[in-house]
Amino acid sequence: MPSVFIKTYGCQMNERDSEAVAAQLLARGYRLSPSEHGADVVLLNTCSVRDFAEQKAISKMQNLAGAGRHQDRPPLLGFMGCMAQSRGVQLATDQPEVRLVLGTQKIHRAADYIDDLLAGRQQQVVDTAEEARSQDAIRDHLPAAGAGRPVTAFVSIMQGCNQHCTFCIVPFTRGEERSRTIPDIVAEVNMLVSRGVREVTLLGQIVTSFGRREYPVLAGKSGFVQLLEAVQAVEGLDRIRFTSPHPKGYGEDLIGAFGRLSKLAEHAHLPVQSGSDTLLKRMHRGYTRERYLDLVRKLRATHEQMAVTTDIIVGFPGETDEDFERTLSLCEEVAFDQAYIFKYSPRRDTPAASMPNPVPQDLIEERHARLLALINRLASAKYQSLVGKTVEILVEGPSRKNATRFEGRTRDNRIVIFPGSERHRGHLIRVRVERAGAFTLYGDPAILGLEPPRPAVSEFPERDALPA
Ligand code: SF4
């Protein structure tokens, strides 16, 4: 059967979409290739959040097409994901070797289209139309069991976003908010737990808006909190995480859920973007600095170890020195556990792209460096404060940094490396933190507690390869 290589750019939502496509193809008898070399089908799952990500994918495709011209059987080349959605047929016009362009609501059609293209029933497919209930289609996972079985999994719960932040292209590439049903999501989580998964991350472009239309507020609880309660009830599951949320979505019900739901991990990702009210307004974020700080105080009151992480944009059009200083002072005040800092990049069709007073690139670079140094100092102090403490980790497998060691994550989402073995995979264990590196903790070999093993209920063949 033909082999397929999928290269993924961008966020966890794209990783999840790639996994769903890989699972579809595997179920049809295709093989997954660990690299593009020798693959019969090469798909690039693209990201549009920054111009750099788009240029990288386009340049990769040009290289693949160029290499294919010297091959007897060039691979079938395709784009999928956010850039495929926003650029559509233009991608196939600019690069005639591209025979498949698949939009974000058509991911589940990938296997049908690839079958048709390989069999010669179609020469080229461009499908970026909207499709009702496409949010229900991202549910297939790669089969895996035995020693290499995954302990954590992503579960797509909704697609799209209605917030329309002025810098963001996502509402144009992912469409309007559309949620899956709670029973459907719970069934998927149950299936994953039966395979040995013990932690799920609920995924969506703005997860805190889950079910706003479909699930009316019940006893003061939003649709998203109703979903968290339903997932909490899944037997055999240990931890629940979610991403990406919006600060506006952290109502009293969600803050209360952190104190009430034992499986909801003590980590709140709260994308702030700026510490300046002027910029927050121009970004159309829907909260003020004061409201944000109040939210952080309330969240930290629910748990002593509540980690708060964020996303920040530097160099948004019109960002003055004062605006930037407000961002620095907000970071000091919150003392974030981690922050992802983005240099502003104009995206076509977004309101911010035509705003006046763009910030010169050298100033963006300077502000980025200053903010990064501050975040590293704040985060390092947090990591150092854990040395000597005992933490609970869920062991995920061999360390990605050092294959002779194992790694797990704390409930507040910190990686801990320790000298474990395969028998620890999937267990909750308690380790003493010996030392802290940059965004990594190192655990004591003396494991203080090991739960009884909980093997996967179902056995599945090993996966051929992970989607790249
Ligand atoms: S809430 Fe997030 S996904 Fe939605 S428009 Fe704003 S930045 Fe983009």
PDB file of C-alpha atoms in Angstrom, residues 96-225:
ATOM      1  CA  PRO A  96       0.994  22.971 -10.448  1.00  0.00           C
ATOM      2  CA  GLU A  97       2.576  19.895  -8.808  1.00  0.00           C
ATOM      3  CA  VAL A  98       0.259  20.461  -5.827  1.00  0.00           C
ATOM      4  CA  ARG A  99      -2.669  18.145  -6.483  1.00  0.00           C
ATOM      5  CA  LEU A 100      -4.547  18.440  -3.200  1.00  0.00           C
ATOM      6  CA  VAL A 101      -5.578  21.574  -1.262  1.00  0.00           C
ATOM      7  CA  LEU A 102      -7.724  20.693   1.728  1.00  0.00           C
ATOM      8  CA  GLY A 103      -9.382  23.334   3.936  1.00  0.00           C
ATOM      9  CA  THR A 104      -9.792  23.178   7.694  1.00  0.00           C
ATOM     10  CA  GLN A 105     -13.378  21.880   7.535  1.00  0.00           C
ATOM     11  CA  LYS A 106     -12.455  19.092   5.100  1.00  0.00           C
ATOM     12  CA  ILE A 107      -9.780  17.226   7.048  1.00  0.00           C
ATOM     13  CA  HIS A 108     -11.982  14.132   7.291  1.00  0.00           C
ATOM     14  CA  ARG A 109     -12.171  13.917   3.469  1.00  0.00           C
ATOM     15  CA  ALA A 110      -8.411  13.456   3.084  1.00  0.00           C
ATOM     16  CA  ALA A 111      -8.426   9.675   2.606  1.00  0.00           C
ATOM     17  CA  ASP A 112     -11.255   9.762   0.000  1.00  0.00           C
ATOM     18  CA  TYR A 113      -9.491  12.431  -2.034  1.00  0.00           C
ATOM     19  CA  ILE A 114      -6.085  10.738  -1.831  1.00  0.00           C
ATOM     20  CA  ASP A 115      -7.647   7.431  -2.979  1.00  0.00           C
ATOM     21  CA  ASP A 116      -9.203   9.220  -5.966  1.00  0.00           C
ATOM     22  CA  LEU A 117      -6.015  11.078  -6.905  1.00  0.00           C
ATOM     23  CA  LEU A 118      -3.806   7.985  -6.694  1.00  0.00           C
ATOM     24  CA  ALA A 119      -6.304   5.942  -8.726  1.00  0.00           C
ATOM     25  CA  GLY A 120      -6.436   8.684 -11.399  1.00  0.00           C
ATOM     26  CA  ARG A 121     -10.159   9.300 -10.863  1.00  0.00           C
ATOM     27  CA  GLN A 122      -9.330  12.973 -10.245  1.00  0.00           C
ATOM     28  CA  GLN A 123      -6.292  14.986 -11.328  1.00  0.00           C
ATOM     29  CA  GLN A 124      -6.486  17.766  -8.759  1.00  0.00           C
ATOM     30  CA  VAL A 125      -8.725  18.514  -5.762  1.00  0.00           C
ATOM     31  CA  VAL A 126      -9.199  21.905  -4.120  1.00  0.00           C
ATOM     32  CA  ASP A 127     -11.837  21.771  -1.384  1.00  0.00           C
ATOM     33  CA  THR A 128     -12.027  24.629   1.104  1.00  0.00           C
ATOM     34  CA  ALA A 129     -15.818  24.875   1.420  1.00  0.00           C
ATOM     35  CA  GLU A 130     -17.583  25.066   4.769  1.00  0.00           C
ATOM     36  CA  GLU A 131     -19.147  21.838   5.953  1.00  0.00           C
ATOM     37  CA  ALA A 132     -21.834  21.465   8.614  1.00  0.00           C
ATOM     38  CA  ARG A 133     -20.768  19.421  11.670  1.00  0.00           C
ATOM     39  CA  SER A 134     -17.157  19.204  10.489  1.00  0.00           C
ATOM     40  CA  GLN A 135     -16.195  19.716  14.161  1.00  0.00           C
ATOM     41  CA  ASP A 136     -17.466  16.175  14.848  1.00  0.00           C
ATOM     42  CA  ALA A 137     -15.041  14.649  12.364  1.00  0.00           C
ATOM     43  CA  ILE A 138     -11.753  15.041  14.271  1.00  0.00           C
ATOM     44  CA  ARG A 139     -12.080  11.949  16.448  1.00  0.00           C
ATOM     45  CA  ASP A 140      -9.764   9.239  15.063  1.00  0.00           C
ATOM     46  CA  HIS A 141      -6.544   8.531  16.949  1.00  0.00           C
ATOM     47  CA  LEU A 142      -3.524   6.541  15.881  1.00  0.00           C
ATOM     48  CA  PRO A 143      -3.672   3.035  17.263  1.00  0.00           C
ATOM     49  CA  ALA A 144      -0.884   2.328  19.709  1.00  0.00           C
ATOM     50  CA  ALA A 145      -0.376  -0.073  22.573  1.00  0.00           C
ATOM     51  CA  GLY A 146       2.272  -1.936  24.509  1.00  0.00           C
ATOM     52  CA  ALA A 147       5.501  -0.307  25.586  1.00  0.00           C
ATOM     53  CA  GLY A 148       5.172   2.721  23.317  1.00  0.00           C
ATOM     54  CA  ARG A 149       1.579   3.533  24.116  1.00  0.00           C
ATOM     55  CA  PRO A 150       0.811   7.214  24.681  1.00  0.00           C
ATOM     56  CA  VAL A 151      -0.189   8.251  28.177  1.00  0.00           C
ATOM     57  CA  THR A 152      -1.549  11.640  27.153  1.00  0.00           C
ATOM     58  CA  ALA A 153      -3.831  12.610  24.272  1.00  0.00           C
ATOM     59  CA  PHE A 154      -5.396  15.650  22.648  1.00  0.00           C
ATOM     60  CA  VAL A 155      -9.157  15.721  22.162  1.00  0.00           C
ATOM     61  CA  SER A 156     -10.619  18.287  19.763  1.00  0.00           C
ATOM     62  CA  ILE A 157     -13.814  19.685  21.346  1.00  0.00           C
ATOM     63  CA  MET A 158     -14.666  22.618  19.085  1.00  0.00           C
ATOM     64  CA  GLN A 159     -13.492  24.562  16.059  1.00  0.00           C
ATOM     65  CA  GLY A 160     -13.464  28.211  15.060  1.00  0.00           C
ATOM     66  CA  CYS A 161     -13.525  31.494  16.946  1.00  0.00           C
ATOM     67  CA  ASN A 162     -15.921  34.468  17.030  1.00  0.00           C
ATOM     68  CA  GLN A 163     -13.718  36.810  19.064  1.00  0.00           C
ATOM     69  CA  HIS A 164     -12.034  38.528  16.089  1.00  0.00           C
ATOM     70  CA  CYS A 165      -8.978  39.913  17.834  1.00  0.00           C
ATOM     71  CA  THR A 166      -7.677  42.503  15.391  1.00  0.00           C
ATOM     72  CA  PHE A 167      -4.284  40.802  14.872  1.00  0.00           C
ATOM     73  CA  CYS A 168      -5.565  37.255  14.363  1.00  0.00           C
ATOM     74  CA  ILE A 169      -6.232  35.346  11.160  1.00  0.00           C
ATOM     75  CA  VAL A 170      -7.791  32.339  12.918  1.00  0.00           C
ATOM     76  CA  PRO A 171     -11.462  33.411  12.523  1.00  0.00           C
ATOM     77  CA  PHE A 172     -10.797  33.550   8.743  1.00  0.00           C
ATOM     78  CA  THR A 173      -9.076  30.164   8.562  1.00  0.00           C
ATOM     79  CA  ARG A 174     -11.097  28.184  11.102  1.00  0.00           C
ATOM     80  CA  GLY A 175     -14.504  29.848  10.740  1.00  0.00           C
ATOM     81  CA  GLU A 176     -17.291  30.393  13.265  1.00  0.00           C
ATOM     82  CA  GLU A 177     -17.318  28.642  16.649  1.00  0.00           C
ATOM     83  CA  ARG A 178     -18.774  25.133  16.376  1.00  0.00           C
ATOM     84  CA  SER A 179     -18.821  22.658  19.255  1.00  0.00           C
ATOM     85  CA  ARG A 180     -19.082  18.897  19.443  1.00  0.00           C
ATOM     86  CA  THR A 181     -21.583  17.299  21.792  1.00  0.00           C
ATOM     87  CA  ILE A 182     -20.632  16.385  25.363  1.00  0.00           C
ATOM     88  CA  PRO A 183     -21.616  12.677  24.996  1.00  0.00           C
ATOM     89  CA  ASP A 184     -19.488  12.407  21.836  1.00  0.00           C
ATOM     90  CA  ILE A 185     -16.433  13.908  23.577  1.00  0.00           C
ATOM     91  CA  VAL A 186     -16.903  11.734  26.667  1.00  0.00           C
ATOM     92  CA  ALA A 187     -17.131   8.631  24.447  1.00  0.00           C
ATOM     93  CA  GLU A 188     -13.793   9.578  22.841  1.00  0.00           C
ATOM     94  CA  VAL A 189     -12.156  10.107  26.247  1.00  0.00           C
ATOM     95  CA  ASN A 190     -13.477   6.720  27.423  1.00  0.00           C
ATOM     96  CA  MET A 191     -12.008   5.078  24.330  1.00  0.00           C
ATOM     97  CA  LEU A 192      -8.633   6.732  24.969  1.00  0.00           C
ATOM     98  CA  VAL A 193      -8.632   5.630  28.612  1.00  0.00           C
ATOM     99  CA  SER A 194      -9.354   2.059  27.482  1.00  0.00           C
ATOM    100  CA  ARG A 195      -6.085   2.304  25.493  1.00  0.00           C
ATOM    101  CA  GLY A 196      -4.078   3.421  28.516  1.00  0.00           C
ATOM    102  CA  VAL A 197      -4.348   7.221  28.241  1.00  0.00           C
ATOM    103  CA  ARG A 198      -4.448   8.913  31.642  1.00  0.00           C
ATOM    104  CA  GLU A 199      -4.392  12.597  30.760  1.00  0.00           C
ATOM    105  CA  VAL A 200      -6.372  14.450  28.098  1.00  0.00           C
ATOM    106  CA  THR A 201      -5.977  17.995  26.816  1.00  0.00           C
ATOM    107  CA  LEU A 202      -9.227  19.430  25.464  1.00  0.00           C
ATOM    108  CA  LEU A 203      -8.462  21.414  22.336  1.00  0.00           C
ATOM    109  CA  GLY A 204      -9.998  24.256  20.398  1.00  0.00           C
ATOM    110  CA  GLN A 205      -9.229  27.749  19.106  1.00  0.00           C
ATOM    111  CA  ILE A 206     -11.151  29.253  22.070  1.00  0.00           C
ATOM    112  CA  VAL A 207     -12.152  26.326  24.293  1.00  0.00           C
ATOM    113  CA  THR A 208     -13.709  28.481  26.989  1.00  0.00           C
ATOM    114  CA  SER A 209     -16.445  29.325  24.457  1.00  0.00           C
ATOM    115  CA  PHE A 210     -17.319  25.638  24.108  1.00  0.00           C
ATOM    116  CA  GLY A 211     -21.073  25.035  23.793  1.00  0.00           C
ATOM    117  CA  ARG A 212     -22.096  28.692  24.086  1.00  0.00           C
ATOM    118  CA  ARG A 213     -24.961  28.136  21.666  1.00  0.00           C
ATOM    119  CA  GLU A 214     -25.556  24.433  22.214  1.00  0.00           C
ATOM    120  CA  TYR A 215     -25.533  24.222  26.026  1.00  0.00           C
ATOM    121  CA  PRO A 216     -27.440  26.867  28.009  1.00  0.00           C
ATOM    122  CA  VAL A 217     -26.000  27.893  31.386  1.00  0.00           C
ATOM    123  CA  LEU A 218     -27.181  25.354  33.987  1.00  0.00           C
ATOM    124  CA  ALA A 219     -27.037  26.140  37.707  1.00  0.00           C
ATOM    125  CA  GLY A 220     -24.545  28.907  36.915  1.00  0.00           C
ATOM    126  CA  LYS A 221     -22.308  26.581  34.881  1.00  0.00           C
ATOM    127  CA  SER A 222     -21.336  27.307  31.279  1.00  0.00           C
ATOM    128  CA  GLY A 223     -21.258  24.620  28.609  1.00  0.00           C
ATOM    129  CA  PHE A 224     -17.486  24.350  29.044  1.00  0.00           C
ATOM    130  CA  VAL A 225     -17.747  23.708  32.793  1.00  0.00           C
TER     131      VAL A 225
END
